[in-house]
XYZ file of C-alpha atoms in Angstrom:
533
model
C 220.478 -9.103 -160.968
C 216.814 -7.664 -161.500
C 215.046 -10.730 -160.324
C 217.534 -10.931 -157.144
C 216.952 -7.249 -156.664
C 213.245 -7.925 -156.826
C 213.264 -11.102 -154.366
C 215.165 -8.372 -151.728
C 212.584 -6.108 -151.814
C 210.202 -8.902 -151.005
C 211.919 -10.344 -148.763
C 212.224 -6.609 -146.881
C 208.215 -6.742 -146.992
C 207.786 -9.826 -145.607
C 210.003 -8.888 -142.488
C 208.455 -5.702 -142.363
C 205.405 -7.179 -141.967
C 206.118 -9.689 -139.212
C 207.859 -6.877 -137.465
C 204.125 -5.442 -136.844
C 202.596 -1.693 -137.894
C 204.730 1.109 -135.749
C 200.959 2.838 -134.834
C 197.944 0.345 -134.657
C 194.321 0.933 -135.835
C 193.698 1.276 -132.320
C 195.173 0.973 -128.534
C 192.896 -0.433 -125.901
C 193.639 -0.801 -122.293
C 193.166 -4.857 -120.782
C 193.285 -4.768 -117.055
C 195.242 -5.114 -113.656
C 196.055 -7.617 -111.683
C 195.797 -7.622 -108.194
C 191.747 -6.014 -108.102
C 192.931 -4.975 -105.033
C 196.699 -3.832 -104.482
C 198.362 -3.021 -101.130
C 201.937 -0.912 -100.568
C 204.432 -3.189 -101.778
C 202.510 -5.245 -104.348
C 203.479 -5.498 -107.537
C 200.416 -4.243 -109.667
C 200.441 -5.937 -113.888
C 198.447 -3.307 -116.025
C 197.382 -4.937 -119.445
C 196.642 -3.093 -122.470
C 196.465 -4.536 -126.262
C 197.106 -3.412 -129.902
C 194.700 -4.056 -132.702
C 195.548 -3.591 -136.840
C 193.214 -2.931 -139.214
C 192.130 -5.996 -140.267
C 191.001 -6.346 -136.433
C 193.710 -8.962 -135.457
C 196.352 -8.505 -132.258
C 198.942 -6.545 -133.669
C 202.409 -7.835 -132.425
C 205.920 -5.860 -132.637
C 204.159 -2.381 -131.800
C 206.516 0.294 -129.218
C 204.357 1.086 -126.469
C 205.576 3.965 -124.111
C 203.681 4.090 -120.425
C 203.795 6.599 -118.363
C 201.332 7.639 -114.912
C 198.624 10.226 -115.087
C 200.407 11.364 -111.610
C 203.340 11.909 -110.938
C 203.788 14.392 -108.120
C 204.767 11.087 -105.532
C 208.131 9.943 -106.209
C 206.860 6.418 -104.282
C 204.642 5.060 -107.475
C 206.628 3.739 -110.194
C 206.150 2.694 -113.295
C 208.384 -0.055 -114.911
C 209.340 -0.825 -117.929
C 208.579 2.557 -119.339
C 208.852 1.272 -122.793
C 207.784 -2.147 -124.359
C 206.204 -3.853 -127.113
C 203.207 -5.740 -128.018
C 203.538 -9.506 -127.682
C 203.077 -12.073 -130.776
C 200.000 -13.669 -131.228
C 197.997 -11.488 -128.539
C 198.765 -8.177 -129.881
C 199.033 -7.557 -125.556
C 201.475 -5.397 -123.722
C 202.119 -5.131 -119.830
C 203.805 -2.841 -117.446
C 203.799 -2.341 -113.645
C 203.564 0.019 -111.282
C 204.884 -0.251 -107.371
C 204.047 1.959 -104.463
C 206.348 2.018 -101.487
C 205.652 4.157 -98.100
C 202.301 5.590 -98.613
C 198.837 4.447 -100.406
C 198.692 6.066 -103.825
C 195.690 6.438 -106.357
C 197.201 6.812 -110.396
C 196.312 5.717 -113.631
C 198.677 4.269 -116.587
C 198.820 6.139 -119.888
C 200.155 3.670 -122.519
C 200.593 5.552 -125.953
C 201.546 3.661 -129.444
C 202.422 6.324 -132.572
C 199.202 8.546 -132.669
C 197.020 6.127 -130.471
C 196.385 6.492 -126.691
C 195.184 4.231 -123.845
C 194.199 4.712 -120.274
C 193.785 2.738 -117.153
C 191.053 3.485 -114.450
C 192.378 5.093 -111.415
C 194.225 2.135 -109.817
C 193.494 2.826 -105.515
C 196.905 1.304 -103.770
C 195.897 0.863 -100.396
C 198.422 0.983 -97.711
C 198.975 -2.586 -96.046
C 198.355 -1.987 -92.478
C 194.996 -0.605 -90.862
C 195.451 2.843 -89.466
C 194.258 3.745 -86.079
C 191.682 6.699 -87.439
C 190.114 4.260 -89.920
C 188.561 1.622 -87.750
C 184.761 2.363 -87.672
C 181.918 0.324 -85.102
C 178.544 0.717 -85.619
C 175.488 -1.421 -84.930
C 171.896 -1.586 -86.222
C 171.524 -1.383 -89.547
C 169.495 0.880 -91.761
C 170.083 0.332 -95.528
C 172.903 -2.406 -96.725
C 175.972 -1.644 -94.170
C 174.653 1.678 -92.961
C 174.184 1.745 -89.306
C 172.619 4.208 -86.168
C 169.417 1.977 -84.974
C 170.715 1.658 -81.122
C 168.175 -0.174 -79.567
C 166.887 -4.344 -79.399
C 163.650 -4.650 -77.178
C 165.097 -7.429 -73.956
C 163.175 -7.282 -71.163
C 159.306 -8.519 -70.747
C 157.235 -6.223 -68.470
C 158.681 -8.559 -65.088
C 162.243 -7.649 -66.458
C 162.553 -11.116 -67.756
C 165.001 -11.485 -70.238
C 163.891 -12.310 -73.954
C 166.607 -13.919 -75.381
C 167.583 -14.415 -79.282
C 166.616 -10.816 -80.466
C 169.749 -10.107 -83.035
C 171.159 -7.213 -84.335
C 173.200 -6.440 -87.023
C 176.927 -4.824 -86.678
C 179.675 -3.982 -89.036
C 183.141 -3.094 -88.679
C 184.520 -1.317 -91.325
C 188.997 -0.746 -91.447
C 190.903 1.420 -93.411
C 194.495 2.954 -93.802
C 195.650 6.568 -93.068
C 194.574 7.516 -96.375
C 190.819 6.150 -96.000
C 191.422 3.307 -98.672
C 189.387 -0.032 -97.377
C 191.688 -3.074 -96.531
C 190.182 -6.546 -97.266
C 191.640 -9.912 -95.439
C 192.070 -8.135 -92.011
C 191.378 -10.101 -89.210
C 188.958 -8.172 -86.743
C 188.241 -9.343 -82.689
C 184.588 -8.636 -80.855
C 184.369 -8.466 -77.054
C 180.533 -7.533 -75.578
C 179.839 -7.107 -71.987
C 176.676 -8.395 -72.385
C 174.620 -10.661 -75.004
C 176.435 -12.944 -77.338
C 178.423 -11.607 -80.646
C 178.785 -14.557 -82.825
C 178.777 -17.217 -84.275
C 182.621 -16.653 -84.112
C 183.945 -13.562 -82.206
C 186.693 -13.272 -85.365
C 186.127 -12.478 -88.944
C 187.799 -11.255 -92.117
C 186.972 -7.898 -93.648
C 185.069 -8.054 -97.118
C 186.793 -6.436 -100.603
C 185.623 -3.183 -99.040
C 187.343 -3.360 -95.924
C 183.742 -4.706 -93.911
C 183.803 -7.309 -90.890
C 180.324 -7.934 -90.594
C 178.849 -9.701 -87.626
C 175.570 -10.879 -85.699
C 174.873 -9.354 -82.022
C 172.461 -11.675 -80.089
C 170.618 -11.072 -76.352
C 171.251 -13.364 -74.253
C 173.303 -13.786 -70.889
C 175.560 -12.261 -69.316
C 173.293 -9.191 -68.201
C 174.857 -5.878 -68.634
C 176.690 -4.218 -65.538
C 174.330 -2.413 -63.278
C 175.833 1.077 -62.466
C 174.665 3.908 -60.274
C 173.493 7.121 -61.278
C 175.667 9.392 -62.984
C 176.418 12.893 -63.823
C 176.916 14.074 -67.525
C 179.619 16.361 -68.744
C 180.270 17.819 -71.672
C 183.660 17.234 -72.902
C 186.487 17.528 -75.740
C 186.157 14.610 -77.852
C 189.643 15.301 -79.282
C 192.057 12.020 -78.082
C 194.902 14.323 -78.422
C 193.220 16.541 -75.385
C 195.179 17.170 -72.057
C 191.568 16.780 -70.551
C 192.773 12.769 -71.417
C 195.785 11.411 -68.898
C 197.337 7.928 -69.906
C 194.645 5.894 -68.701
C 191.349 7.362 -70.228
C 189.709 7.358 -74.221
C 187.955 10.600 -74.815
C 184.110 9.244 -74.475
C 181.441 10.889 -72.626
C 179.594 9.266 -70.267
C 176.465 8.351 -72.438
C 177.125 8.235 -76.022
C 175.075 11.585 -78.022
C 172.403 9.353 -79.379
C 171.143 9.228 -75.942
C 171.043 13.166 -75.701
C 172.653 12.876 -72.194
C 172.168 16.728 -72.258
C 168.926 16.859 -71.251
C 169.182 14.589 -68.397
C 167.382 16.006 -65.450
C 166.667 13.410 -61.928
C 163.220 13.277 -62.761
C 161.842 13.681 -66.802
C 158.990 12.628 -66.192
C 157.835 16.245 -64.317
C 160.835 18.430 -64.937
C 161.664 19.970 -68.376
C 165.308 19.916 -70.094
C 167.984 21.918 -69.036
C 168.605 25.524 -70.924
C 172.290 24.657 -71.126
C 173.235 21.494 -73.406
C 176.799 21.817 -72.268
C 175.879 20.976 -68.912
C 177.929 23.315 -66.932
C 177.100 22.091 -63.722
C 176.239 18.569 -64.850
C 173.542 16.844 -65.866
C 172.135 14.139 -63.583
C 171.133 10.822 -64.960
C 167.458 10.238 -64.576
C 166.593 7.669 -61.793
C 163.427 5.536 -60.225
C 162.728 2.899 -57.562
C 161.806 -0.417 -59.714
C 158.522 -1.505 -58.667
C 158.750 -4.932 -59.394
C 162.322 -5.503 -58.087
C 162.556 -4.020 -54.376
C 165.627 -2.270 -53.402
C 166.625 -1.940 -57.109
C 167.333 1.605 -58.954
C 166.887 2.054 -62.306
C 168.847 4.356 -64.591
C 169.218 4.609 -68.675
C 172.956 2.973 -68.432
C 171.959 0.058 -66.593
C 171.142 -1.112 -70.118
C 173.974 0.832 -71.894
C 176.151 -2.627 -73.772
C 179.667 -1.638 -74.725
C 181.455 -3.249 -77.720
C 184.619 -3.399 -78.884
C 186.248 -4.034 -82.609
C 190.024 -5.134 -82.258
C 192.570 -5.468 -85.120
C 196.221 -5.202 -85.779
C 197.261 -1.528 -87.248
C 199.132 1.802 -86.275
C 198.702 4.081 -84.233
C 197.237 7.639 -86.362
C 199.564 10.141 -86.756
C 199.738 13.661 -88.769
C 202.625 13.507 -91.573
C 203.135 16.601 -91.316
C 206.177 16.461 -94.434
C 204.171 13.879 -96.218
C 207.238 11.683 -96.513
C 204.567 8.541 -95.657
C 206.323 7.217 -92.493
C 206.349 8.624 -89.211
C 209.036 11.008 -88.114
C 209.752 11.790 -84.309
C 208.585 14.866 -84.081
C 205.208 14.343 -85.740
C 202.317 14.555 -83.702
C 200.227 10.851 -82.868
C 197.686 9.109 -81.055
C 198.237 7.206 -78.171
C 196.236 4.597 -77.589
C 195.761 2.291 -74.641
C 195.093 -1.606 -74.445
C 191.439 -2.537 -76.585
C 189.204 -3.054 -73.014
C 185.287 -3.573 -72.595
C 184.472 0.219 -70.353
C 181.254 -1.801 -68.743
C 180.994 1.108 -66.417
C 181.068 3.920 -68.881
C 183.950 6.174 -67.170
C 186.636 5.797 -69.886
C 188.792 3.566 -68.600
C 189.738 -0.191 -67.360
C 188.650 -1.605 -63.964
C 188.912 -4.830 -62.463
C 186.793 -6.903 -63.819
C 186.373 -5.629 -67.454
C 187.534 -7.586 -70.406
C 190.486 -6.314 -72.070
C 193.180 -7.581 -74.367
C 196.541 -7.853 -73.303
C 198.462 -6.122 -76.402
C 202.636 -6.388 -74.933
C 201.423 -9.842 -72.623
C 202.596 -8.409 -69.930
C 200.127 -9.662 -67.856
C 198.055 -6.577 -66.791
C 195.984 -3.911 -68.385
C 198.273 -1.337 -69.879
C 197.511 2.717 -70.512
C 199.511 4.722 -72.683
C 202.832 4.158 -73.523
C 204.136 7.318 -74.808
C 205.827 6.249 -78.364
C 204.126 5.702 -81.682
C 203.580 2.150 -82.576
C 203.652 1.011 -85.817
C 202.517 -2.323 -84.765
C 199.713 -2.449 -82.281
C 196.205 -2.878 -81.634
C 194.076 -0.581 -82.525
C 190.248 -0.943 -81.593
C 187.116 1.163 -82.095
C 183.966 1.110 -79.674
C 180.554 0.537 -79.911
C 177.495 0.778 -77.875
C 173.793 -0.227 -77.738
C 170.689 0.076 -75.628
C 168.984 -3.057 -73.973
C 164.994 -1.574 -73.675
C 162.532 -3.440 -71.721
C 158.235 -2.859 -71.398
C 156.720 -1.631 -68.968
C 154.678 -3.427 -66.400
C 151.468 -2.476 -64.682
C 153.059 -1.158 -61.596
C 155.370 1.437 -63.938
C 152.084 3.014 -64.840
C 150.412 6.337 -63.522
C 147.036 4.573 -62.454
C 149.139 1.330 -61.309
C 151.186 2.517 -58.644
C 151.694 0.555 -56.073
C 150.853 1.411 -52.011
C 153.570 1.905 -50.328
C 155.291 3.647 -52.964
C 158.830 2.213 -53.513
C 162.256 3.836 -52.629
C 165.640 3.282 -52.465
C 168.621 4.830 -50.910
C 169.236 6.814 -54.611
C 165.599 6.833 -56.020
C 161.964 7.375 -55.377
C 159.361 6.023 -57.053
C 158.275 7.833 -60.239
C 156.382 5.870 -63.322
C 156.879 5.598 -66.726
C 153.515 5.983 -68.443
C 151.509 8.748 -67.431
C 148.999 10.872 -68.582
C 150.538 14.710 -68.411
C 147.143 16.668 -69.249
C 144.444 16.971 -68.701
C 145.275 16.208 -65.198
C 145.568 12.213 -64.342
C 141.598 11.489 -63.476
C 140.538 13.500 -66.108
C 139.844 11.043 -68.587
C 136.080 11.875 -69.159
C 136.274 14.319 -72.038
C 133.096 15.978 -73.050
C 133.179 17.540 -76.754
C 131.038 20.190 -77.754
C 129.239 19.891 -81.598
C 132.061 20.248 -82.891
C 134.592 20.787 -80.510
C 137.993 19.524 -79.977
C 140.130 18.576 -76.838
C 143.788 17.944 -76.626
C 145.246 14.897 -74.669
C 148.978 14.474 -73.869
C 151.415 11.344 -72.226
C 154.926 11.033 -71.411
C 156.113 7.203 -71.613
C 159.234 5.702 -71.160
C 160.794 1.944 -70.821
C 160.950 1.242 -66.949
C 164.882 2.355 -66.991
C 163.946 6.027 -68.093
C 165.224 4.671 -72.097
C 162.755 5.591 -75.160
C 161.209 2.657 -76.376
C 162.547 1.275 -79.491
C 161.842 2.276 -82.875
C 162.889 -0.292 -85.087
C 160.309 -0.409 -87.901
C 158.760 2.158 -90.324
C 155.723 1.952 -88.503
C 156.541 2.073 -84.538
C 155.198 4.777 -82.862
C 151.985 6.304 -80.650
C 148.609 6.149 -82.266
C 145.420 6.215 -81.635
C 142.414 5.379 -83.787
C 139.788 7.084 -84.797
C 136.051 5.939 -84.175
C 132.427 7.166 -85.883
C 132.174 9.935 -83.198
C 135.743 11.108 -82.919
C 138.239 11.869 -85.111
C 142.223 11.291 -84.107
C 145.324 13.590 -84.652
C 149.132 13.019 -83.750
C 151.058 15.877 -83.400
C 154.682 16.862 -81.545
C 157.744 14.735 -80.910
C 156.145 11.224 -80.698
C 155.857 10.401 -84.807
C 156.058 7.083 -85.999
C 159.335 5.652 -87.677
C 162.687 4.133 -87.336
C 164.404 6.360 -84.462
C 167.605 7.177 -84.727
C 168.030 8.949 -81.390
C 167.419 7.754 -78.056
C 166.675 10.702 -75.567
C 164.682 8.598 -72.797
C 161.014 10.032 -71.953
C 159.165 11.441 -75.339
C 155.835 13.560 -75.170
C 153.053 11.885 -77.110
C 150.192 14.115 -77.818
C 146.618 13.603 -79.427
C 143.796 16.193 -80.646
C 140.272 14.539 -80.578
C 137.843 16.035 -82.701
C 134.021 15.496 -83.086
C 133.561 13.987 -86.424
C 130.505 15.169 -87.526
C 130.025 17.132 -90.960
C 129.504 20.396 -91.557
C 125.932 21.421 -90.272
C 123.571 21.636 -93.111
C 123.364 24.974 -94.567
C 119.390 25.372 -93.649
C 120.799 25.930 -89.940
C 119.518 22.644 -88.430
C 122.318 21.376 -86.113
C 122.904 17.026 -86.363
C 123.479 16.721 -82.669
C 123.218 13.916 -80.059
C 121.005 13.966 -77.888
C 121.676 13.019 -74.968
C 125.417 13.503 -75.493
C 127.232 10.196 -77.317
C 129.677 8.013 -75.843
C 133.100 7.349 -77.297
C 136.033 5.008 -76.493
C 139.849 5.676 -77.675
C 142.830 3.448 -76.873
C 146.053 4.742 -77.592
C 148.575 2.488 -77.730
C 152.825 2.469 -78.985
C 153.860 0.088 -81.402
C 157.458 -1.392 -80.963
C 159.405 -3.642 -83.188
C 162.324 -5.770 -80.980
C 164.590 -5.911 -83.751
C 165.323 -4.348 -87.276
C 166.420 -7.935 -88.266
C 163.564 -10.445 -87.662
C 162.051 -8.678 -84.823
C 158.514 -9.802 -83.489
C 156.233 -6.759 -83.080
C 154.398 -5.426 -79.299
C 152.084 -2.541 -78.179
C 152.317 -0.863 -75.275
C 148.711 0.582 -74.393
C 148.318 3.928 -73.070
C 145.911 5.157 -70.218
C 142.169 4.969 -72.733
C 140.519 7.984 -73.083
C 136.873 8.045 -73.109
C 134.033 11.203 -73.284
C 130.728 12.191 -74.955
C 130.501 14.512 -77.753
C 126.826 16.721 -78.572
């Protein structure tokens, strides 16, 4: 009866023991599965047991539970489980329904603990206020460089110069969706090598921008206004998206008819409007030339809802909750906010015409985001000061007015005599022939000037050297020349020339075409020449 009573209790250990420790020497959390879960998917979090000899422990109670729980739409199921046999592993799963949702699982086993990273649940369909456009890249996918060098100095085109662009989509809640499929349409160049690609794991579409025909849309003149950017504006009817006329890059707010003579207006709201700058073309008769005859406008199209405010935070879309309206994805060639014959556009309800608003919320629609670009162009002899040409050219909206021109000391003055050491200031304005700031693609494009024996060089004012970000047509370049002789000798005895010495400078801007395999140019300045004692 003993030895019975003593094979029991051994028995009892031996299931004991295959039944597993009730708290492990340690918890450890695994993984989830998918990397990158959408409203709707079923997400697998993965944790594991370990005893205290280091092997899985099997049979343990594990009890999961979120870090969040203030949305009743993330679940977490089966609450309760146990370790598996011969991993020592243990797996739940959360779901998300209606909205995206960012938790983490909390597995607990006795006294041990385990958590998950914060698991992001994106929502499954691209929201109207997360579609992003944005050409010319900086660093990685940053973007904001706005201008590719395309015109020689007889306007003839120089084709291949590529830029970078990226499209980046997102739901209402900001969260990156990967695997959406996202449409370009240019009105000028090429965007290729397929107009369609795939967002990235971030939620990226990432694609080349090439010049090349068609030429963008020649406009006339125009007259900036400032204006409420807000879509949800009444200063927006059905048929209109809420851009300016030029985007802000291109500081349309200090337009004036005429920058190379005239200063800025006071006003950067433009109360009365701002005309766009204008000028005869000397090499093309008849033609006018204004910054948006180069203006290219882009569009990124993809499949998404329209943005609304949820205002109870119930995730969906009630009737009474403000939205915005959008109107069919279209190619605004002319820059006045909205379709005319002629422009691309896509044909969202195939009804065979472009459509505006329509006045209900869509939760199925395109939704599209705009981009634009500047095509610049150098300047030829006849857009120079000295190089005008006799008769001076005119048009019915433009005179004649060049793009390169020496501002002081007056034009003819280039004969600068320098004291012993003296000092004499020199200033340009200078432009691409359309009235657009040359492009500043590369670290090192800018004005300069270089120094020689006789003459020392300084830059100064708004013409530094650099990647420009901003785009604001005619810039001020401005040199100080200095005689470069030492300090007279402390005896008294002046190291003058006699007679006076002559000195050369030529002052030239260096451009880049492209920040992506761009060839580099200079544009030369008027020279500058002078004695110094």
């Amino acid at each position: 009866m003993l030895m019975r009573s003593g094979v029991a209790v051994a028995a009892l250990a031996v299931v004991l023991a295959g039944c597993g420790e009730q708290s492990p020497a340690s918890l450890v959390y695994v993984g989830f599965e998918p990397a990158q879960p959408k409203i709707g998917d079923i997400v697998t979090v993965r944790f594991a047991a370990v005893d205290t000899r280091g092997l899985p422990a099997e049979g343990i109670p594990v009890h999961f539970e979120l870090s969040s729980t203030t949305s009743p739409d993330v679940k977490v199921q089966p609450a309760d489980s146990s370790t598996n046999k011969g991993t020592g592993e243990v797996i739940t799963q959360i779901i998300a329904t209606r909205r995206p949702a960012a938790v983490s699982v909390i597995a607990t086993a006795g006294d041990k603990v385990a958590q998950s990273p914060v698991i992001s649940i994106s929502g499954d369909y691209v929201s109207g206020r997360g579609i992003t456009f944005q050409c010319g890249h900086i660093a990685g996918a940053a973007a904001g460089i706005h201008a590719l060098l395309a015109y020689g100095p007889s306007r003839d085109l120089i084709a291949g110069t590529v830029m970078d662009c990226t499209a980046h989509v997102a739901d209402r809640s900001g969260i990156g969706i990967a695997g959406a499929s996202v449409t370009f349409l240019a009105e000028a160049g090429a965007i290729g090598p397929s107009a369609t690609t795939l967002t990235d794991a971030v939620g990226n579409a990432d694609v080349t921008y090439k010049v090349s025909l068609p030429l963008p849309q020649d406009v006339d003149p125009g007259t900036y206004r400032h204006i409420n950017p807000d879509p949800t504006s009444p200063d927006y009817d059905s048929v209109h998206i809420p851009q300016p006329l030029a985007p802000d890059w291109m500081q349309p707010w200090e337009w004036r008819i005429d920058p190379m003579n005239n200063p800025p207006p006071d006003d950067p709201t433009c109360p009365a409007g701002c005309p766009e700058p204008r000028r005869a073309d000397p090499v093309r008769p008849g033609i006018t030339n204004n910054p948006r005859d180069n203006l290219v406008t882009m569009i990124a199209v993809t499949a998404g809802e329209e943005p609304y405010v949820d205002l109870n935070d119930n995730g969906v879309h009630d009737d009474t909750e403000p939205f915005v309206d959008t109107i069919e994805p279209f190619v605004d060639a002319n820059d006045n906010g909205t379709w005319d014959p002629g422009e691309f556009y896509v044909d969202t309800n195939a009804d065979g015409s472009w459509t505006g608003k329509n006045g209900t919320w869509d939760a199925n629609t395109l939704i599209w985001a705009q981009e634009r670009i500047l095509w610049t162009g150098l300047p030829n002899n006849y857009d120079y000061q000295e190089g005008a040409p006799s008769p001076l050219p005119s048009t019915p909206l433009a005179q004649y007015i060049p793009v390169v021109a020496q501002i002081y000391p007056a034009p003819g003055s280039m004969q600068l005599n320098l004291d012993h050491h003296g000092s004499v200031s020199v200033g340009y304005r200078i432009s691409d022939p359309w009235f657009n700031t040359l492009p500043g693609n590369d670290d090192g494009d800018g004005c300069f000037a270089n120094p020689t024996e006789l003459v020392r060089v300084s830059q100064y004012g708004t013409g530094a050297t650099g990647i420009r970000l901003a785009y604001g047509g005619v810039i001020p370049i401005n040199f100080d020349i200095y005689d470069a002789h030492e300090e007279d000798p402390p005896d008294g005895g002046a190291t003058t020339f006699n007679p006076p010495a002559d000195w050369f400078i030529y002052p030239a801007c260096k451009v880049h075409s492209s920040r992506r395999d761009g060839f580099e140019v200079e544009v030369n300045l008027t020279p500058i020449k002078g004695t110094v004692k």
